[in-house]
Amino acid sequence: MATDRLLLRDFTAGDVEAVHAYAADPQVCRYMEWGPNTLEQTHEFVDQMVAAASQPERAAINWAVTVGGALVGTCMVSVTSVQHRRGEVGYVVAREHWGRGYATEAASAVLAFAWRELGLHRVEATCRPGNLGSQRVLRKLGMQQEGVMRSHMLIRGVREDSLLFAVVAGDGPGTA
């Protein structure tokens, strides 16, 4: 899947080093329930993504986000309810690429895919209250903050709240 500046593609075994560069970065993982990763954990993640890409039916699709051939992050969509046509979107971008609009551009393409290819009606995302960059991305995607999920995540032994954002088909840019 291509955008003006990005190519979103399936992961390959050769992506381990580039993924590990951001997945081991404490700043990138600060608000995530995973990481910082060991090299072994990054290998496991990439192996799982490569195996998943070969499956004809996937409940979650993770793309490697690349710029000029260099892997700079990941963006995903998962179907959380087929019956209710509901899904979730998420993204991670390497710290040296923050502030360039890559997360917004990738997630916008993934949302268009969710409407068009997956037939979703509602797509949600969560982020920690302190993650102001992610909040900006979600708002640029046309998502609205719907609430606070108190004590939602256990991150490195600490209970953390999550902000719930969502967009419904027809509400935001690129929606059906």
JSON list of C-alpha atoms in Angstrom, two decimals:
[
{"chain": "A", "resi": 1, "resn": "MET", "atom": "CA", "xyz": [0.00, 0.00, 0.00]},
{"chain": "A", "resi": 2, "resn": "ALA", "atom": "CA", "xyz": [1.52, 3.31, -1.04]},
{"chain": "A", "resi": 3, "resn": "THR", "atom": "CA", "xyz": [0.94, 6.91, 0.01]},
{"chain": "A", "resi": 4, "resn": "ASP", "atom": "CA", "xyz": [2.59, 10.08, -1.27]},
{"chain": "A", "resi": 5, "resn": "ARG", "atom": "CA", "xyz": [5.75, 9.45, 0.78]},
{"chain": "A", "resi": 6, "resn": "LEU", "atom": "CA", "xyz": [5.40, 5.99, 2.27]},
{"chain": "A", "resi": 7, "resn": "LEU", "atom": "CA", "xyz": [5.25, 2.36, 1.28]},
{"chain": "A", "resi": 8, "resn": "LEU", "atom": "CA", "xyz": [3.43, 0.05, 3.71]},
{"chain": "A", "resi": 9, "resn": "ARG", "atom": "CA", "xyz": [4.49, -3.54, 3.09]},
{"chain": "A", "resi": 10, "resn": "ASP", "atom": "CA", "xyz": [4.59, -6.90, 4.81]},
{"chain": "A", "resi": 11, "resn": "PHE", "atom": "CA", "xyz": [7.50, -7.52, 7.14]},
{"chain": "A", "resi": 12, "resn": "THR", "atom": "CA", "xyz": [10.45, -9.63, 6.00]},
{"chain": "A", "resi": 13, "resn": "ALA", "atom": "CA", "xyz": [13.07, -11.54, 8.00]},
{"chain": "A", "resi": 14, "resn": "GLY", "atom": "CA", "xyz": [15.57, -8.83, 7.01]},
{"chain": "A", "resi": 15, "resn": "ASP", "atom": "CA", "xyz": [13.66, -6.18, 8.99]},
{"chain": "A", "resi": 16, "resn": "VAL", "atom": "CA", "xyz": [14.91, -7.26, 12.43]},
{"chain": "A", "resi": 17, "resn": "GLU", "atom": "CA", "xyz": [17.68, -4.68, 12.74]},
{"chain": "A", "resi": 18, "resn": "ALA", "atom": "CA", "xyz": [15.48, -1.74, 11.70]},
{"chain": "A", "resi": 19, "resn": "VAL", "atom": "CA", "xyz": [12.61, -2.85, 13.94]},
{"chain": "A", "resi": 20, "resn": "HIS", "atom": "CA", "xyz": [14.96, -3.37, 16.87]},
{"chain": "A", "resi": 21, "resn": "ALA", "atom": "CA", "xyz": [16.34, 0.15, 16.47]},
{"chain": "A", "resi": 22, "resn": "TYR", "atom": "CA", "xyz": [12.96, 1.58, 17.54]},
{"chain": "A", "resi": 23, "resn": "ALA", "atom": "CA", "xyz": [11.60, -1.34, 19.59]},
{"chain": "A", "resi": 24, "resn": "ALA", "atom": "CA", "xyz": [14.59, -1.17, 21.95]},
{"chain": "A", "resi": 25, "resn": "ASP", "atom": "CA", "xyz": [14.34, 2.63, 22.36]},
{"chain": "A", "resi": 26, "resn": "PRO", "atom": "CA", "xyz": [12.91, 3.50, 25.81]},
{"chain": "A", "resi": 27, "resn": "GLN", "atom": "CA", "xyz": [11.50, 6.78, 24.48]},
{"chain": "A", "resi": 28, "resn": "VAL", "atom": "CA", "xyz": [9.57, 5.02, 21.70]},
{"chain": "A", "resi": 29, "resn": "CYS", "atom": "CA", "xyz": [8.23, 2.41, 24.13]},
{"chain": "A", "resi": 30, "resn": "ARG", "atom": "CA", "xyz": [7.50, 4.84, 26.96]},
{"chain": "A", "resi": 31, "resn": "TYR", "atom": "CA", "xyz": [3.72, 4.65, 26.56]},
{"chain": "A", "resi": 32, "resn": "MET", "atom": "CA", "xyz": [3.51, 1.11, 25.16]},
{"chain": "A", "resi": 33, "resn": "GLU", "atom": "CA", "xyz": [2.68, -2.08, 27.03]},
{"chain": "A", "resi": 34, "resn": "TRP", "atom": "CA", "xyz": [5.67, -3.71, 25.33]},
{"chain": "A", "resi": 35, "resn": "GLY", "atom": "CA", "xyz": [9.36, -2.90, 25.27]},
{"chain": "A", "resi": 36, "resn": "PRO", "atom": "CA", "xyz": [11.99, -1.87, 25.35]},
{"chain": "A", "resi": 37, "resn": "ASN", "atom": "CA", "xyz": [12.57, -5.11, 23.47]},
{"chain": "A", "resi": 38, "resn": "THR", "atom": "CA", "xyz": [15.49, -7.45, 23.71]},
{"chain": "A", "resi": 39, "resn": "LEU", "atom": "CA", "xyz": [16.89, -8.58, 20.38]},
{"chain": "A", "resi": 40, "resn": "GLU", "atom": "CA", "xyz": [15.23, -11.96, 20.96]},
{"chain": "A", "resi": 41, "resn": "GLN", "atom": "CA", "xyz": [11.82, -10.28, 21.46]},
{"chain": "A", "resi": 42, "resn": "THR", "atom": "CA", "xyz": [12.28, -8.29, 18.25]},
{"chain": "A", "resi": 43, "resn": "HIS", "atom": "CA", "xyz": [13.17, -11.48, 16.36]},
{"chain": "A", "resi": 44, "resn": "GLU", "atom": "CA", "xyz": [9.99, -13.11, 17.74]},
{"chain": "A", "resi": 45, "resn": "PHE", "atom": "CA", "xyz": [7.87, -10.13, 16.67]},
{"chain": "A", "resi": 46, "resn": "VAL", "atom": "CA", "xyz": [9.27, -10.07, 13.14]},
{"chain": "A", "resi": 47, "resn": "ASP", "atom": "CA", "xyz": [8.96, -13.86, 12.83]},
{"chain": "A", "resi": 48, "resn": "GLN", "atom": "CA", "xyz": [5.30, -13.61, 13.91]},
{"chain": "A", "resi": 49, "resn": "MET", "atom": "CA", "xyz": [4.63, -10.82, 11.39]},
{"chain": "A", "resi": 50, "resn": "VAL", "atom": "CA", "xyz": [6.27, -12.78, 8.55]},
{"chain": "A", "resi": 51, "resn": "ALA", "atom": "CA", "xyz": [4.24, -15.89, 9.44]},
{"chain": "A", "resi": 52, "resn": "ALA", "atom": "CA", "xyz": [1.00, -13.88, 9.72]},
{"chain": "A", "resi": 53, "resn": "ALA", "atom": "CA", "xyz": [1.54, -12.32, 6.29]},
{"chain": "A", "resi": 54, "resn": "SER", "atom": "CA", "xyz": [1.38, -15.77, 4.70]},
{"chain": "A", "resi": 55, "resn": "GLN", "atom": "CA", "xyz": [-2.08, -16.45, 6.14]},
{"chain": "A", "resi": 56, "resn": "PRO", "atom": "CA", "xyz": [-4.99, -15.94, 3.72]},
{"chain": "A", "resi": 57, "resn": "GLU", "atom": "CA", "xyz": [-7.29, -14.66, 6.50]},
{"chain": "A", "resi": 58, "resn": "ARG", "atom": "CA", "xyz": [-5.93, -12.27, 9.12]},
{"chain": "A", "resi": 59, "resn": "ALA", "atom": "CA", "xyz": [-7.77, -10.67, 12.03]},
{"chain": "A", "resi": 60, "resn": "ALA", "atom": "CA", "xyz": [-4.86, -8.21, 12.36]},
{"chain": "A", "resi": 61, "resn": "ILE", "atom": "CA", "xyz": [-2.63, -6.82, 9.65]},
{"chain": "A", "resi": 62, "resn": "ASN", "atom": "CA", "xyz": [0.70, -5.21, 10.54]},
{"chain": "A", "resi": 63, "resn": "TRP", "atom": "CA", "xyz": [2.58, -3.31, 7.88]},
{"chain": "A", "resi": 64, "resn": "ALA", "atom": "CA", "xyz": [6.20, -2.20, 7.90]},
{"chain": "A", "resi": 65, "resn": "VAL", "atom": "CA", "xyz": [6.17, 1.54, 7.20]},
{"chain": "A", "resi": 66, "resn": "THR", "atom": "CA", "xyz": [9.01, 2.52, 4.88]},
{"chain": "A", "resi": 67, "resn": "VAL", "atom": "CA", "xyz": [10.37, 5.77, 3.45]},
{"chain": "A", "resi": 68, "resn": "GLY", "atom": "CA", "xyz": [12.65, 5.45, 0.45]},
{"chain": "A", "resi": 69, "resn": "GLY", "atom": "CA", "xyz": [13.14, 1.78, 1.29]},
{"chain": "A", "resi": 70, "resn": "ALA", "atom": "CA", "xyz": [14.11, 2.43, 4.95]},
{"chain": "A", "resi": 71, "resn": "LEU", "atom": "CA", "xyz": [11.83, 0.94, 7.60]},
{"chain": "A", "resi": 72, "resn": "VAL", "atom": "CA", "xyz": [10.73, 3.73, 9.97]},
{"chain": "A", "resi": 73, "resn": "GLY", "atom": "CA", "xyz": [7.88, 2.09, 11.91]},
{"chain": "A", "resi": 74, "resn": "THR", "atom": "CA", "xyz": [4.78, -0.04, 11.79]},
{"chain": "A", "resi": 75, "resn": "CYS", "atom": "CA", "xyz": [1.06, 0.52, 11.41]},
{"chain": "A", "resi": 76, "resn": "MET", "atom": "CA", "xyz": [-1.67, -2.00, 12.05]},
{"chain": "A", "resi": 77, "resn": "VAL", "atom": "CA", "xyz": [-5.38, -2.60, 11.90]},
{"chain": "A", "resi": 78, "resn": "SER", "atom": "CA", "xyz": [-7.23, -5.40, 13.64]},
{"chain": "A", "resi": 79, "resn": "VAL", "atom": "CA", "xyz": [-10.83, -6.51, 13.40]},
{"chain": "A", "resi": 80, "resn": "THR", "atom": "CA", "xyz": [-12.13, -6.63, 16.96]},
{"chain": "A", "resi": 81, "resn": "SER", "atom": "CA", "xyz": [-15.71, -7.60, 16.05]},
{"chain": "A", "resi": 82, "resn": "VAL", "atom": "CA", "xyz": [-16.83, -8.97, 12.70]},
{"chain": "A", "resi": 83, "resn": "GLN", "atom": "CA", "xyz": [-20.48, -8.85, 13.76]},
{"chain": "A", "resi": 84, "resn": "HIS", "atom": "CA", "xyz": [-20.33, -5.19, 14.74]},
{"chain": "A", "resi": 85, "resn": "ARG", "atom": "CA", "xyz": [-17.81, -4.23, 12.00]},
{"chain": "A", "resi": 86, "resn": "ARG", "atom": "CA", "xyz": [-15.46, -2.79, 14.60]},
{"chain": "A", "resi": 87, "resn": "GLY", "atom": "CA", "xyz": [-11.68, -2.53, 14.51]},
{"chain": "A", "resi": 88, "resn": "GLU", "atom": "CA", "xyz": [-8.64, -0.94, 16.07]},
{"chain": "A", "resi": 89, "resn": "VAL", "atom": "CA", "xyz": [-5.70, 0.94, 14.58]},
{"chain": "A", "resi": 90, "resn": "GLY", "atom": "CA", "xyz": [-2.21, 1.43, 16.00]},
{"chain": "A", "resi": 91, "resn": "TYR", "atom": "CA", "xyz": [1.19, 2.72, 14.93]},
{"chain": "A", "resi": 92, "resn": "VAL", "atom": "CA", "xyz": [4.78, 3.17, 16.05]},
{"chain": "A", "resi": 93, "resn": "VAL", "atom": "CA", "xyz": [7.42, 5.39, 14.45]},
{"chain": "A", "resi": 94, "resn": "ALA", "atom": "CA", "xyz": [11.15, 5.44, 15.20]},
{"chain": "A", "resi": 95, "resn": "ARG", "atom": "CA", "xyz": [12.10, 8.47, 17.28]},
{"chain": "A", "resi": 96, "resn": "GLU", "atom": "CA", "xyz": [14.41, 9.97, 14.63]},
{"chain": "A", "resi": 97, "resn": "HIS", "atom": "CA", "xyz": [11.36, 10.18, 12.35]},
{"chain": "A", "resi": 98, "resn": "TRP", "atom": "CA", "xyz": [8.95, 11.81, 14.81]},
{"chain": "A", "resi": 99, "resn": "GLY", "atom": "CA", "xyz": [7.32, 15.06, 13.78]},
{"chain": "A", "resi": 100, "resn": "ARG", "atom": "CA", "xyz": [7.35, 14.36, 10.03]},
{"chain": "A", "resi": 101, "resn": "GLY", "atom": "CA", "xyz": [3.73, 13.25, 9.71]},
{"chain": "A", "resi": 102, "resn": "TYR", "atom": "CA", "xyz": [4.58, 9.61, 8.97]},
{"chain": "A", "resi": 103, "resn": "ALA", "atom": "CA", "xyz": [2.25, 8.19, 11.65]},
{"chain": "A", "resi": 104, "resn": "THR", "atom": "CA", "xyz": [-0.66, 10.29, 10.39]},
{"chain": "A", "resi": 105, "resn": "GLU", "atom": "CA", "xyz": [0.02, 9.42, 6.74]},
{"chain": "A", "resi": 106, "resn": "ALA", "atom": "CA", "xyz": [0.38, 5.69, 7.42]},
{"chain": "A", "resi": 107, "resn": "ALA", "atom": "CA", "xyz": [-2.62, 5.48, 9.73]},
{"chain": "A", "resi": 108, "resn": "SER", "atom": "CA", "xyz": [-4.76, 7.45, 7.26]},
{"chain": "A", "resi": 109, "resn": "ALA", "atom": "CA", "xyz": [-3.97, 4.87, 4.56]},
{"chain": "A", "resi": 110, "resn": "VAL", "atom": "CA", "xyz": [-4.70, 2.05, 6.99]},
{"chain": "A", "resi": 111, "resn": "LEU", "atom": "CA", "xyz": [-8.05, 3.62, 7.94]},
{"chain": "A", "resi": 112, "resn": "ALA", "atom": "CA", "xyz": [-8.98, 3.89, 4.25]},
{"chain": "A", "resi": 113, "resn": "PHE", "atom": "CA", "xyz": [-8.08, 0.18, 3.94]},
{"chain": "A", "resi": 114, "resn": "ALA", "atom": "CA", "xyz": [-10.25, -0.60, 6.99]},
{"chain": "A", "resi": 115, "resn": "TRP", "atom": "CA", "xyz": [-13.29, 1.09, 5.43]},
{"chain": "A", "resi": 116, "resn": "ARG", "atom": "CA", "xyz": [-12.75, -0.14, 1.87]},
{"chain": "A", "resi": 117, "resn": "GLU", "atom": "CA", "xyz": [-11.30, -3.64, 2.26]},
{"chain": "A", "resi": 118, "resn": "LEU", "atom": "CA", "xyz": [-12.44, -4.76, 5.71]},
{"chain": "A", "resi": 119, "resn": "GLY", "atom": "CA", "xyz": [-15.85, -3.11, 5.64]},
{"chain": "A", "resi": 120, "resn": "LEU", "atom": "CA", "xyz": [-15.43, -1.71, 9.15]},
{"chain": "A", "resi": 121, "resn": "HIS", "atom": "CA", "xyz": [-17.92, 0.81, 10.48]},
{"chain": "A", "resi": 122, "resn": "ARG", "atom": "CA", "xyz": [-16.08, 1.94, 13.63]},
{"chain": "A", "resi": 123, "resn": "VAL", "atom": "CA", "xyz": [-12.34, 2.09, 14.28]},
{"chain": "A", "resi": 124, "resn": "GLU", "atom": "CA", "xyz": [-10.89, 2.74, 17.72]},
{"chain": "A", "resi": 125, "resn": "ALA", "atom": "CA", "xyz": [-7.46, 3.60, 19.09]},
{"chain": "A", "resi": 126, "resn": "THR", "atom": "CA", "xyz": [-6.08, 4.14, 22.55]},
{"chain": "A", "resi": 127, "resn": "CYS", "atom": "CA", "xyz": [-3.15, 6.08, 23.91]},
{"chain": "A", "resi": 128, "resn": "ARG", "atom": "CA", "xyz": [-1.86, 7.11, 27.31]},
{"chain": "A", "resi": 129, "resn": "PRO", "atom": "CA", "xyz": [-2.90, 10.59, 28.51]},
{"chain": "A", "resi": 130, "resn": "GLY", "atom": "CA", "xyz": [0.73, 11.76, 28.50]},
{"chain": "A", "resi": 131, "resn": "ASN", "atom": "CA", "xyz": [1.28, 10.80, 24.86]},
{"chain": "A", "resi": 132, "resn": "LEU", "atom": "CA", "xyz": [0.43, 14.17, 23.35]},
{"chain": "A", "resi": 133, "resn": "GLY", "atom": "CA", "xyz": [1.99, 13.31, 19.98]},
{"chain": "A", "resi": 134, "resn": "SER", "atom": "CA", "xyz": [-0.27, 10.30, 19.56]},
{"chain": "A", "resi": 135, "resn": "GLN", "atom": "CA", "xyz": [-3.30, 12.34, 20.61]},
{"chain": "A", "resi": 136, "resn": "ARG", "atom": "CA", "xyz": [-2.48, 14.84, 17.85]},
{"chain": "A", "resi": 137, "resn": "VAL", "atom": "CA", "xyz": [-2.19, 12.04, 15.29]},
{"chain": "A", "resi": 138, "resn": "LEU", "atom": "CA", "xyz": [-5.54, 10.55, 16.30]},
{"chain": "A", "resi": 139, "resn": "ARG", "atom": "CA", "xyz": [-7.28, 13.91, 16.05]},
{"chain": "A", "resi": 140, "resn": "LYS", "atom": "CA", "xyz": [-5.75, 14.55, 12.61]},
{"chain": "A", "resi": 141, "resn": "LEU", "atom": "CA", "xyz": [-7.27, 11.22, 11.56]},
{"chain": "A", "resi": 142, "resn": "GLY", "atom": "CA", "xyz": [-10.71, 12.56, 12.45]},
{"chain": "A", "resi": 143, "resn": "MET", "atom": "CA", "xyz": [-10.96, 10.49, 15.61]},
{"chain": "A", "resi": 144, "resn": "GLN", "atom": "CA", "xyz": [-12.81, 11.88, 18.59]},
{"chain": "A", "resi": 145, "resn": "GLN", "atom": "CA", "xyz": [-11.83, 11.29, 22.18]},
{"chain": "A", "resi": 146, "resn": "GLU", "atom": "CA", "xyz": [-14.70, 9.36, 23.74]},
{"chain": "A", "resi": 147, "resn": "GLY", "atom": "CA", "xyz": [-13.45, 8.84, 27.24]},
{"chain": "A", "resi": 148, "resn": "VAL", "atom": "CA", "xyz": [-10.85, 7.76, 29.73]},
{"chain": "A", "resi": 149, "resn": "MET", "atom": "CA", "xyz": [-10.43, 4.10, 30.58]},
{"chain": "A", "resi": 150, "resn": "ARG", "atom": "CA", "xyz": [-9.14, 4.18, 34.11]},
{"chain": "A", "resi": 151, "resn": "SER", "atom": "CA", "xyz": [-6.38, 1.76, 35.13]},
{"chain": "A", "resi": 152, "resn": "HIS", "atom": "CA", "xyz": [-6.67, 0.19, 31.66]},
{"chain": "A", "resi": 153, "resn": "MET", "atom": "CA", "xyz": [-3.10, -1.04, 31.09]},
{"chain": "A", "resi": 154, "resn": "LEU", "atom": "CA", "xyz": [-0.37, -2.56, 33.20]},
{"chain": "A", "resi": 155, "resn": "ILE", "atom": "CA", "xyz": [2.83, -1.05, 31.83]},
{"chain": "A", "resi": 156, "resn": "ARG", "atom": "CA", "xyz": [6.08, -2.18, 33.42]},
{"chain": "A", "resi": 157, "resn": "GLY", "atom": "CA", "xyz": [4.30, -2.85, 36.70]},
{"chain": "A", "resi": 158, "resn": "VAL", "atom": "CA", "xyz": [2.34, 0.43, 36.82]},
{"chain": "A", "resi": 159, "resn": "ARG", "atom": "CA", "xyz": [-1.41, 0.75, 36.19]},
{"chain": "A", "resi": 160, "resn": "GLU", "atom": "CA", "xyz": [-2.01, 3.35, 33.46]},
{"chain": "A", "resi": 161, "resn": "ASP", "atom": "CA", "xyz": [-5.13, 5.06, 32.16]},
{"chain": "A", "resi": 162, "resn": "SER", "atom": "CA", "xyz": [-5.90, 5.07, 28.44]},
{"chain": "A", "resi": 163, "resn": "LEU", "atom": "CA", "xyz": [-7.74, 7.61, 26.34]},
{"chain": "A", "resi": 164, "resn": "LEU", "atom": "CA", "xyz": [-10.25, 6.04, 23.96]},
{"chain": "A", "resi": 165, "resn": "PHE", "atom": "CA", "xyz": [-10.53, 7.58, 20.50]},
{"chain": "A", "resi": 166, "resn": "ALA", "atom": "CA", "xyz": [-12.81, 6.44, 17.68]},
{"chain": "A", "resi": 167, "resn": "VAL", "atom": "CA", "xyz": [-14.02, 7.35, 14.23]},
{"chain": "A", "resi": 168, "resn": "VAL", "atom": "CA", "xyz": [-17.21, 6.06, 12.65]},
{"chain": "A", "resi": 169, "resn": "ALA", "atom": "CA", "xyz": [-17.64, 5.58, 8.91]},
{"chain": "A", "resi": 170, "resn": "GLY", "atom": "CA", "xyz": [-18.73, 8.86, 7.39]},
{"chain": "A", "resi": 171, "resn": "ASP", "atom": "CA", "xyz": [-17.29, 11.00, 10.23]},
{"chain": "A", "resi": 172, "resn": "GLY", "atom": "CA", "xyz": [-13.70, 11.60, 9.29]},
{"chain": "A", "resi": 173, "resn": "PRO", "atom": "CA", "xyz": [-11.50, 12.23, 6.29]},
{"chain": "A", "resi": 174, "resn": "GLY", "atom": "CA", "xyz": [-11.26, 9.17, 4.06]},
{"chain": "A", "resi": 175, "resn": "THR", "atom": "CA", "xyz": [-14.19, 7.44, 5.73]},
{"chain": "A", "resi": 176, "resn": "ALA", "atom": "CA", "xyz": [-16.84, 5.60, 3.79]}
]
